Amino acid sequence: MKIEVLTLFPEFVEQVVKVGIPRKAVEVGALSLSARDIRNYSDGADRRVDDRPYGGGPGMVMEPGPLADAIAAAKTAIGNAKVVALSPQGLPMTQALVKQLAVEPALVLVCGRYEGLDERVTPLIDFEVSLGDFVLSGGELAAMALVDAVSRWLPGVLGHEGSAEADSFSAGLLDHPHYTRPPSWRGEAVPDVLLSGDHAKIARWRLKQALGATFLKRPDLLEELELSRPHAELLKEFLHERSGEKN
Ligand code: 9D3
């Protein structure tokens, strides 16, 4: 996948492919990322790309001209690209959206700063994506989050540890607890089942813990799910064991 990020902070955005999974994605040739400075498309000698809002009010608005030219240049560079603006007004970023975007051959990610983009660039944008209902200073961190999340789904990037993680989230549940050595630490033992070598039993225990954690921490996720009968039974078992511990 080819990604062009349009931003006033290209050196910041480029950091996302310097480490971890996005870096691996670039190394295996599954991803190429280029950050394009919107300021290079300013028509003024001062390189300004923002101006005061018509109608008054605080803050500045990004001018349409430099954005339009930067989008056109990015599309010419990578071809047939979806154009996604990172914006507080966008669709919340979810794993379902990430998976859809990961099959695109090319993406142009438009990062706003100041109060936002001039409304007249909207015909150039396919859709908007938000990181969630809180205020960021601009779209860059959201674009970097999207690049990171998409990288995990590109072919040849993750081994089997990744597919397992993917399974767990596409199942719509939180992860089960994890343990490593030492077997006893500050008086707390690792659950016996994890040392048993019985893989069916371990899988059942992990699913039970995942159902329990989701019920306790993110009941909103469970409501989406329509638990199957066996899953509902496992959750009951989790809650029963937990009430036993507490009393
Ligand atoms: C504080 C200013 N707000 C109106 C009073 C509007 C506003 C404008 C620009 C709020 C945030 C921003 C910059 N944010 C983004 O570009 C952004 C964002 C976000 O703020 N939260 C979650 N996801 C995203 S994606 C892009």
PDB file of C-alpha atoms and ligand atoms in Angstrom:
ATOM      1  CA  MET A   1       0.000   0.000   0.000  1.00  0.00           C
ATOM      2  CA  LYS A   2       1.134   3.500  -0.812  1.00  0.00           C
ATOM      3  CA  ILE A   3       0.280   6.276   1.642  1.00  0.00           C
ATOM      4  CA  GLU A   4       0.790  10.005   1.161  1.00  0.00           C
ATOM      5  CA  VAL A   5       0.251  12.165   4.244  1.00  0.00           C
ATOM      6  CA  LEU A   6      -0.416  15.860   3.651  1.00  0.00           C
ATOM      7  CA  THR A   7       0.693  17.854   6.687  1.00  0.00           C
ATOM      8  CA  LEU A   8       2.419  20.950   8.023  1.00  0.00           C
ATOM      9  CA  PHE A   9       4.655  18.614  10.084  1.00  0.00           C
ATOM     10  CA  PRO A  10       6.132  16.035   7.666  1.00  0.00           C
ATOM     11  CA  GLU A  11       9.107  15.200   9.906  1.00  0.00           C
ATOM     12  CA  PHE A  12       6.732  14.362  12.751  1.00  0.00           C
ATOM     13  CA  VAL A  13       4.557  12.087  10.596  1.00  0.00           C
ATOM     14  CA  GLU A  14       7.613  10.243   9.199  1.00  0.00           C
ATOM     15  CA  GLN A  15       8.442   9.034  12.721  1.00  0.00           C
ATOM     16  CA  VAL A  16       5.631   6.469  12.497  1.00  0.00           C
ATOM     17  CA  VAL A  17       7.652   4.277  10.104  1.00  0.00           C
ATOM     18  CA  LYS A  18      10.899   4.544  12.110  1.00  0.00           C
ATOM     19  CA  VAL A  19       9.854   1.904  14.679  1.00  0.00           C
ATOM     20  CA  GLY A  20       7.874  -1.261  15.239  1.00  0.00           C
ATOM     21  CA  ILE A  21       5.343  -2.841  12.915  1.00  0.00           C
ATOM     22  CA  PRO A  22       5.004   0.115  10.477  1.00  0.00           C
ATOM     23  CA  ARG A  23       8.788   0.048  10.033  1.00  0.00           C
ATOM     24  CA  LYS A  24       8.625  -3.702   9.344  1.00  0.00           C
ATOM     25  CA  ALA A  25       5.822  -3.074   6.816  1.00  0.00           C
ATOM     26  CA  VAL A  26       8.123  -0.687   4.930  1.00  0.00           C
ATOM     27  CA  GLU A  27      11.064  -3.124   5.178  1.00  0.00           C
ATOM     28  CA  VAL A  28       9.111  -6.017   3.646  1.00  0.00           C
ATOM     29  CA  GLY A  29       7.840  -3.743   0.859  1.00  0.00           C
ATOM     30  CA  ALA A  30       4.181  -3.897   1.943  1.00  0.00           C
ATOM     31  CA  LEU A  31       4.036  -0.160   2.722  1.00  0.00           C
ATOM     32  CA  SER A  32       5.540   3.013   1.378  1.00  0.00           C
ATOM     33  CA  LEU A  33       4.880   6.225   3.275  1.00  0.00           C
ATOM     34  CA  SER A  34       5.611   9.721   2.105  1.00  0.00           C
ATOM     35  CA  ALA A  35       4.829  12.908   4.028  1.00  0.00           C
ATOM     36  CA  ARG A  36       4.196  15.939   1.847  1.00  0.00           C
ATOM     37  CA  ASP A  37       4.471  19.461   3.283  1.00  0.00           C
ATOM     38  CA  ILE A  38       1.295  21.446   2.497  1.00  0.00           C
ATOM     39  CA  ARG A  39       3.365  24.630   2.836  1.00  0.00           C
ATOM     40  CA  ASN A  40       5.149  23.712  -0.416  1.00  0.00           C
ATOM     41  CA  TYR A  41       1.813  24.438  -2.175  1.00  0.00           C
ATOM     42  CA  SER A  42       1.369  27.938  -0.738  1.00  0.00           C
ATOM     43  CA  ASP A  43       1.340  30.588  -3.451  1.00  0.00           C
ATOM     44  CA  GLY A  44       2.777  33.297  -1.170  1.00  0.00           C
ATOM     45  CA  ALA A  45       6.432  34.060  -0.608  1.00  0.00           C
ATOM     46  CA  ASP A  46       5.563  33.851   3.109  1.00  0.00           C
ATOM     47  CA  ARG A  47       4.458  30.178   2.658  1.00  0.00           C
ATOM     48  CA  ARG A  48       1.221  30.866   4.521  1.00  0.00           C
ATOM     49  CA  VAL A  49      -1.505  28.247   4.216  1.00  0.00           C
ATOM     50  CA  ASP A  50      -4.042  29.668   6.705  1.00  0.00           C
ATOM     51  CA  ASP A  51      -6.203  32.765   6.883  1.00  0.00           C
ATOM     52  CA  ARG A  52      -8.859  34.370   9.091  1.00  0.00           C
ATOM     53  CA  PRO A  53     -12.365  32.877   9.149  1.00  0.00           C
ATOM     54  CA  TYR A  54     -15.105  34.643   7.207  1.00  0.00           C
ATOM     55  CA  GLY A  55     -17.788  35.623   9.704  1.00  0.00           C
ATOM     56  CA  GLY A  56     -15.208  36.217  12.391  1.00  0.00           C
ATOM     57  CA  GLY A  57     -14.292  34.209  15.449  1.00  0.00           C
ATOM     58  CA  PRO A  58     -11.146  32.805  16.974  1.00  0.00           C
ATOM     59  CA  GLY A  59      -8.445  30.840  15.190  1.00  0.00           C
ATOM     60  CA  MET A  60      -7.474  30.373  11.587  1.00  0.00           C
ATOM     61  CA  VAL A  61      -8.761  28.246   8.696  1.00  0.00           C
ATOM     62  CA  MET A  62      -6.632  26.291   6.211  1.00  0.00           C
ATOM     63  CA  GLU A  63      -6.919  27.844   2.757  1.00  0.00           C
ATOM     64  CA  PRO A  64      -8.425  25.616   0.043  1.00  0.00           C
ATOM     65  CA  GLY A  65      -5.816  26.361  -2.672  1.00  0.00           C
ATOM     66  CA  PRO A  66      -2.695  24.756  -1.135  1.00  0.00           C
ATOM     67  CA  LEU A  67      -4.747  21.766   0.082  1.00  0.00           C
ATOM     68  CA  ALA A  68      -6.261  21.166  -3.362  1.00  0.00           C
ATOM     69  CA  ASP A  69      -2.859  21.379  -5.048  1.00  0.00           C
ATOM     70  CA  ALA A  70      -1.257  19.074  -2.465  1.00  0.00           C
ATOM     71  CA  ILE A  71      -4.065  16.500  -2.877  1.00  0.00           C
ATOM     72  CA  ALA A  72      -3.692  16.630  -6.684  1.00  0.00           C
ATOM     73  CA  ALA A  73       0.083  16.157  -6.447  1.00  0.00           C
ATOM     74  CA  ALA A  74      -0.284  13.250  -4.000  1.00  0.00           C
ATOM     75  CA  LYS A  75      -2.830  11.503  -6.259  1.00  0.00           C
ATOM     76  CA  THR A  76      -0.526  11.927  -9.235  1.00  0.00           C
ATOM     77  CA  ALA A  77       2.328  10.399  -7.214  1.00  0.00           C
ATOM     78  CA  ILE A  78       0.485   7.263  -6.027  1.00  0.00           C
ATOM     79  CA  GLY A  79      -2.488   6.913  -8.401  1.00  0.00           C
ATOM     80  CA  ASN A  80      -6.044   5.724  -7.690  1.00  0.00           C
ATOM     81  CA  ALA A  81      -6.061   6.752  -4.024  1.00  0.00           C
ATOM     82  CA  LYS A  82      -8.883   7.189  -1.530  1.00  0.00           C
ATOM     83  CA  VAL A  83      -8.599  10.598   0.131  1.00  0.00           C
ATOM     84  CA  VAL A  84      -9.190  10.497   3.888  1.00  0.00           C
ATOM     85  CA  ALA A  85      -9.230  13.630   6.041  1.00  0.00           C
ATOM     86  CA  LEU A  86      -8.446  13.254   9.741  1.00  0.00           C
ATOM     87  CA  SER A  87     -10.998  15.394  11.515  1.00  0.00           C
ATOM     88  CA  PRO A  88     -12.944  15.606  14.787  1.00  0.00           C
ATOM     89  CA  GLN A  89     -16.108  15.443  12.620  1.00  0.00           C
ATOM     90  CA  GLY A  90     -15.093  12.071  11.120  1.00  0.00           C
ATOM     91  CA  LEU A  91     -16.269   8.490  11.591  1.00  0.00           C
ATOM     92  CA  PRO A  92     -14.683   7.042  14.731  1.00  0.00           C
ATOM     93  CA  MET A  93     -11.705   4.844  13.868  1.00  0.00           C
ATOM     94  CA  THR A  94     -12.599   1.187  14.445  1.00  0.00           C
ATOM     95  CA  GLN A  95     -10.938  -2.090  13.579  1.00  0.00           C
ATOM     96  CA  ALA A  96     -13.648  -2.649  10.924  1.00  0.00           C
ATOM     97  CA  LEU A  97     -12.716   0.653   9.248  1.00  0.00           C
ATOM     98  CA  VAL A  98      -8.996  -0.135   9.548  1.00  0.00           C
ATOM     99  CA  LYS A  99      -9.513  -3.509   7.819  1.00  0.00           C
ATOM    100  CA  GLN A 100     -11.453  -1.853   4.977  1.00  0.00           C
ATOM    101  CA  LEU A 101      -8.728   0.752   4.473  1.00  0.00           C
ATOM    102  CA  ALA A 102      -5.978  -1.881   4.600  1.00  0.00           C
ATOM    103  CA  VAL A 103      -7.167  -3.409   1.284  1.00  0.00           C
ATOM    104  CA  GLU A 104      -6.916  -0.081  -0.571  1.00  0.00           C
ATOM    105  CA  PRO A 105      -3.941   0.177  -2.942  1.00  0.00           C
ATOM    106  CA  ALA A 106      -3.294   3.800  -2.004  1.00  0.00           C
ATOM    107  CA  LEU A 107      -4.416   6.390   0.548  1.00  0.00           C
ATOM    108  CA  VAL A 108      -3.988  10.145   0.801  1.00  0.00           C
ATOM    109  CA  LEU A 109      -4.316  11.258   4.439  1.00  0.00           C
ATOM    110  CA  VAL A 110      -5.078  14.955   4.916  1.00  0.00           C
ATOM    111  CA  CYS A 111      -4.079  16.421   8.294  1.00  0.00           C
ATOM    112  CA  GLY A 112      -5.691  19.668   9.351  1.00  0.00           C
ATOM    113  CA  ARG A 113      -4.271  22.199  11.797  1.00  0.00           C
ATOM    114  CA  TYR A 114      -5.818  25.376  13.231  1.00  0.00           C
ATOM    115  CA  GLU A 115      -9.651  25.333  13.348  1.00  0.00           C
ATOM    116  CA  GLY A 116      -9.978  23.116  10.274  1.00  0.00           C
ATOM    117  CA  LEU A 117     -10.148  23.075   6.473  1.00  0.00           C
ATOM    118  CA  ASP A 118     -12.065  25.486   4.243  1.00  0.00           C
ATOM    119  CA  GLU A 119     -15.396  23.704   3.622  1.00  0.00           C
ATOM    120  CA  ARG A 120     -14.974  23.979  -0.156  1.00  0.00           C
ATOM    121  CA  VAL A 121     -12.304  21.237  -0.224  1.00  0.00           C
ATOM    122  CA  THR A 122     -14.880  18.616   0.883  1.00  0.00           C
ATOM    123  CA  PRO A 123     -15.603  17.488  -2.721  1.00  0.00           C
ATOM    124  CA  LEU A 124     -11.944  16.393  -2.888  1.00  0.00           C
ATOM    125  CA  ILE A 125     -12.289  14.189   0.207  1.00  0.00           C
ATOM    126  CA  ASP A 126     -13.844  10.706   0.177  1.00  0.00           C
ATOM    127  CA  PHE A 127     -14.477  10.563   3.917  1.00  0.00           C
ATOM    128  CA  GLU A 128     -13.359  11.830   7.299  1.00  0.00           C
ATOM    129  CA  VAL A 129     -11.988   9.781  10.193  1.00  0.00           C
ATOM    130  CA  SER A 130     -11.711  10.765  13.864  1.00  0.00           C
ATOM    131  CA  LEU A 131      -9.643   9.172  16.614  1.00  0.00           C
ATOM    132  CA  GLY A 132     -12.447   9.739  19.132  1.00  0.00           C
ATOM    133  CA  ASP A 133     -14.326  12.403  21.014  1.00  0.00           C
ATOM    134  CA  PHE A 134     -11.484  14.448  22.447  1.00  0.00           C
ATOM    135  CA  VAL A 135      -9.572  17.449  21.152  1.00  0.00           C
ATOM    136  CA  LEU A 136      -6.212  17.015  19.429  1.00  0.00           C
ATOM    137  CA  SER A 137      -4.140  19.910  18.082  1.00  0.00           C
ATOM    138  CA  GLY A 138      -4.246  18.520  14.553  1.00  0.00           C
ATOM    139  CA  GLY A 139      -4.718  15.422  12.419  1.00  0.00           C
ATOM    140  CA  GLU A 140      -1.128  14.139  12.501  1.00  0.00           C
ATOM    141  CA  LEU A 141      -1.392  11.811  15.497  1.00  0.00           C
ATOM    142  CA  ALA A 142      -4.642  10.408  14.088  1.00  0.00           C
ATOM    143  CA  ALA A 143      -2.984   9.807  10.694  1.00  0.00           C
ATOM    144  CA  MET A 144      -0.048   8.087  12.423  1.00  0.00           C
ATOM    145  CA  ALA A 145      -2.463   5.909  14.409  1.00  0.00           C
ATOM    146  CA  LEU A 146      -4.200   4.950  11.164  1.00  0.00           C
ATOM    147  CA  VAL A 147      -0.880   4.093   9.461  1.00  0.00           C
ATOM    148  CA  ASP A 148       0.092   1.950  12.467  1.00  0.00           C
ATOM    149  CA  ALA A 149      -3.248   0.122  12.597  1.00  0.00           C
ATOM    150  CA  VAL A 150      -3.361  -0.476   8.818  1.00  0.00           C
ATOM    151  CA  SER A 151       0.271  -1.734   8.733  1.00  0.00           C
ATOM    152  CA  ARG A 152      -0.718  -4.725  10.881  1.00  0.00           C
ATOM    153  CA  TRP A 153      -3.092  -5.954   8.156  1.00  0.00           C
ATOM    154  CA  LEU A 154      -0.724  -5.697   5.192  1.00  0.00           C
ATOM    155  CA  PRO A 155       0.440  -9.024   3.724  1.00  0.00           C
ATOM    156  CA  GLY A 156       3.708 -10.421   5.106  1.00  0.00           C
ATOM    157  CA  VAL A 157       3.960  -7.978   8.010  1.00  0.00           C
ATOM    158  CA  LEU A 158       2.810 -10.043  11.002  1.00  0.00           C
ATOM    159  CA  GLY A 159       3.465 -13.683  11.757  1.00  0.00           C
ATOM    160  CA  HIS A 160       1.076 -15.939  13.638  1.00  0.00           C
ATOM    161  CA  GLU A 161       1.174 -13.809  16.808  1.00  0.00           C
ATOM    162  CA  GLY A 162      -0.547 -11.097  14.792  1.00  0.00           C
ATOM    163  CA  SER A 163      -3.307 -13.256  13.368  1.00  0.00           C
ATOM    164  CA  ALA A 164      -4.167 -14.451  16.873  1.00  0.00           C
ATOM    165  CA  GLU A 165      -4.424 -10.862  18.075  1.00  0.00           C
ATOM    166  CA  ALA A 166      -6.525 -10.004  15.046  1.00  0.00           C
ATOM    167  CA  ASP A 167      -8.856 -12.921  15.754  1.00  0.00           C
ATOM    168  CA  SER A 168      -9.412 -11.759  19.300  1.00  0.00           C
ATOM    169  CA  PHE A 169     -10.411  -8.256  18.231  1.00  0.00           C
ATOM    170  CA  SER A 170     -12.545  -9.360  15.307  1.00  0.00           C
ATOM    171  CA  ALA A 171     -14.324 -11.582  17.816  1.00  0.00           C
ATOM    172  CA  GLY A 172     -15.227  -8.254  19.445  1.00  0.00           C
ATOM    173  CA  LEU A 173     -13.806  -9.139  22.858  1.00  0.00           C
ATOM    174  CA  LEU A 174     -11.077  -7.708  25.029  1.00  0.00           C
ATOM    175  CA  ASP A 175      -7.936  -9.800  25.402  1.00  0.00           C
ATOM    176  CA  HIS A 176      -7.490 -12.405  28.139  1.00  0.00           C
ATOM    177  CA  PRO A 177      -4.852 -11.855  30.881  1.00  0.00           C
ATOM    178  CA  HIS A 178      -1.227 -12.740  30.128  1.00  0.00           C
ATOM    179  CA  TYR A 179       1.446 -14.208  32.395  1.00  0.00           C
ATOM    180  CA  THR A 180       5.163 -14.909  32.057  1.00  0.00           C
ATOM    181  CA  ARG A 181       7.942 -16.012  34.421  1.00  0.00           C
ATOM    182  CA  PRO A 182       8.430 -16.137  37.349  1.00  0.00           C
ATOM    183  CA  PRO A 183       5.671 -18.632  38.234  1.00  0.00           C
ATOM    184  CA  SER A 184       5.258 -16.974  41.630  1.00  0.00           C
ATOM    185  CA  TRP A 185       5.801 -13.211  42.069  1.00  0.00           C
ATOM    186  CA  ARG A 186       5.069 -11.203  45.228  1.00  0.00           C
ATOM    187  CA  GLY A 187       3.021 -14.126  46.481  1.00  0.00           C
ATOM    188  CA  GLU A 188       0.875 -14.291  43.351  1.00  0.00           C
ATOM    189  CA  ALA A 189       0.898 -17.551  41.384  1.00  0.00           C
ATOM    190  CA  VAL A 190       0.278 -17.987  37.684  1.00  0.00           C
ATOM    191  CA  PRO A 191      -3.077 -19.788  37.187  1.00  0.00           C
ATOM    192  CA  ASP A 192      -2.414 -23.571  37.203  1.00  0.00           C
ATOM    193  CA  VAL A 193      -4.256 -24.142  33.936  1.00  0.00           C
ATOM    194  CA  LEU A 194      -1.612 -22.132  32.031  1.00  0.00           C
ATOM    195  CA  LEU A 195       1.092 -24.531  33.291  1.00  0.00           C
ATOM    196  CA  SER A 196      -0.985 -27.657  32.542  1.00  0.00           C
ATOM    197  CA  GLY A 197       0.008 -28.073  28.895  1.00  0.00           C
ATOM    198  CA  ASP A 198      -3.648 -28.877  28.097  1.00  0.00           C
ATOM    199  CA  HIS A 199      -4.202 -26.601  25.109  1.00  0.00           C
ATOM    200  CA  ALA A 200      -7.975 -27.124  24.859  1.00  0.00           C
ATOM    201  CA  LYS A 201      -8.362 -26.286  28.541  1.00  0.00           C
ATOM    202  CA  ILE A 202      -6.119 -23.230  28.147  1.00  0.00           C
ATOM    203  CA  ALA A 203      -8.129 -21.985  25.158  1.00  0.00           C
ATOM    204  CA  ARG A 204     -11.376 -22.399  27.129  1.00  0.00           C
ATOM    205  CA  TRP A 205      -9.901 -20.554  30.150  1.00  0.00           C
ATOM    206  CA  ARG A 206      -8.674 -17.699  27.943  1.00  0.00           C
ATOM    207  CA  LEU A 207     -12.045 -17.313  26.236  1.00  0.00           C
ATOM    208  CA  LYS A 208     -13.744 -17.297  29.634  1.00  0.00           C
ATOM    209  CA  GLN A 209     -11.359 -14.605  30.895  1.00  0.00           C
ATOM    210  CA  ALA A 210     -11.854 -12.573  27.706  1.00  0.00           C
ATOM    211  CA  LEU A 211     -15.632 -12.735  28.109  1.00  0.00           C
ATOM    212  CA  GLY A 212     -15.314 -11.790  31.798  1.00  0.00           C
ATOM    213  CA  ALA A 213     -12.941  -8.885  31.164  1.00  0.00           C
ATOM    214  CA  THR A 214     -15.219  -7.567  28.417  1.00  0.00           C
ATOM    215  CA  PHE A 215     -18.281  -7.827  30.670  1.00  0.00           C
ATOM    216  CA  LEU A 216     -16.547  -5.979  33.507  1.00  0.00           C
ATOM    217  CA  LYS A 217     -14.594  -3.339  31.568  1.00  0.00           C
ATOM    218  CA  ARG A 218     -16.490  -2.793  28.298  1.00  0.00           C
ATOM    219  CA  PRO A 219     -20.084  -4.011  28.634  1.00  0.00           C
ATOM    220  CA  ASP A 220     -20.912  -1.876  25.566  1.00  0.00           C
ATOM    221  CA  LEU A 221     -18.840  -4.294  23.433  1.00  0.00           C
ATOM    222  CA  LEU A 222     -20.744  -7.330  24.733  1.00  0.00           C
ATOM    223  CA  GLU A 223     -24.104  -5.750  23.933  1.00  0.00           C
ATOM    224  CA  GLU A 224     -23.048  -5.568  20.264  1.00  0.00           C
ATOM    225  CA  LEU A 225     -22.207  -9.267  20.244  1.00  0.00           C
ATOM    226  CA  GLU A 226     -25.287 -11.463  20.862  1.00  0.00           C
ATOM    227  CA  LEU A 227     -23.368 -14.096  22.842  1.00  0.00           C
ATOM    228  CA  SER A 228     -23.783 -17.688  21.702  1.00  0.00           C
ATOM    229  CA  ARG A 229     -25.176 -20.141  24.268  1.00  0.00           C
ATOM    230  CA  PRO A 230     -21.741 -21.673  25.086  1.00  0.00           C
ATOM    231  CA  HIS A 231     -20.210 -18.198  25.451  1.00  0.00           C
ATOM    232  CA  ALA A 232     -23.023 -17.089  27.751  1.00  0.00           C
ATOM    233  CA  GLU A 233     -22.391 -20.216  29.868  1.00  0.00           C
ATOM    234  CA  LEU A 234     -18.648 -19.454  30.037  1.00  0.00           C
ATOM    235  CA  LEU A 235     -19.382 -15.891  31.163  1.00  0.00           C
ATOM    236  CA  LYS A 236     -21.718 -17.226  33.863  1.00  0.00           C
ATOM    237  CA  GLU A 237     -18.926 -19.529  35.015  1.00  0.00           C
ATOM    238  CA  PHE A 238     -16.507 -16.561  35.134  1.00  0.00           C
ATOM    239  CA  LEU A 239     -18.903 -14.481  37.234  1.00  0.00           C
ATOM    240  CA  HIS A 240     -19.610 -17.425  39.534  1.00  0.00           C
ATOM    241  CA  GLU A 241     -15.877 -18.041  40.151  1.00  0.00           C
ATOM    242  CA  ARG A 242     -15.355 -14.332  40.720  1.00  0.00           C
ATOM    243  CA  SER A 243     -18.119 -14.030  43.316  1.00  0.00           C
ATOM    244  CA  GLY A 244     -16.513 -17.045  45.039  1.00  0.00           C
ATOM    245  CA  GLU A 245     -13.173 -15.198  45.204  1.00  0.00           C
ATOM    246  CA  LYS A 246     -14.760 -12.042  46.553  1.00  0.00           C
ATOM    247  CA  ASN A 247     -16.616 -13.741  49.446  1.00  0.00           C
TER     248      ASN A 247
HETATM  249  C1  9D3 B   1     -10.760  23.419  20.023  1.00  0.00           C
HETATM  250  C2  9D3 B   1     -11.199  23.825  18.678  1.00  0.00           C
HETATM  251  N1  9D3 B   1     -12.456  23.193  18.336  1.00  0.00           N
HETATM  252  C3  9D3 B   1     -13.585  24.110  18.242  1.00  0.00           C
HETATM  253  C4  9D3 B   1     -13.808  25.000  19.332  1.00  0.00           C
HETATM  254  C5  9D3 B   1     -12.475  22.591  17.023  1.00  0.00           C
HETATM  255  C6  9D3 B   1     -11.301  21.819  16.652  1.00  0.00           C
HETATM  256  C7  9D3 B   1     -10.580  22.149  15.539  1.00  0.00           C
HETATM  257  C8  9D3 B   1      -9.483  21.416  15.151  1.00  0.00           C
HETATM  258  C9  9D3 B   1     -10.907  20.712  17.382  1.00  0.00           C
HETATM  259  C10 9D3 B   1      -9.790  19.975  17.000  1.00  0.00           C
HETATM  260  C11 9D3 B   1      -9.106  20.336  15.899  1.00  0.00           C
HETATM  261  C12 9D3 B   1      -7.915  19.543  15.476  1.00  0.00           C
HETATM  262  N2  9D3 B   1      -8.174  18.117  15.518  1.00  0.00           N
HETATM  263  C13 9D3 B   1      -7.993  17.313  14.502  1.00  0.00           C
HETATM  264  O1  9D3 B   1      -7.558  17.746  13.456  1.00  0.00           O
HETATM  265  C14 9D3 B   1      -8.342  15.916  14.634  1.00  0.00           C
HETATM  266  C15 9D3 B   1      -8.907  15.176  15.719  1.00  0.00           C
HETATM  267  C16 9D3 B   1      -9.317  15.547  17.033  1.00  0.00           C
HETATM  268  O2  9D3 B   1      -9.205  16.695  17.484  1.00  0.00           O
HETATM  269  N3  9D3 B   1      -9.825  14.575  17.835  1.00  0.00           N
HETATM  270  C17 9D3 B   1      -9.987  13.299  17.430  1.00  0.00           C
HETATM  271  N4  9D3 B   1      -9.642  12.909  16.220  1.00  0.00           N
HETATM  272  C18 9D3 B   1      -9.108  13.844  15.392  1.00  0.00           C
HETATM  273  S1  9D3 B   1      -8.611  13.540  13.829  1.00  0.00           S
HETATM  274  C19 9D3 B   1      -8.142  15.078  13.561  1.00  0.00           C
END
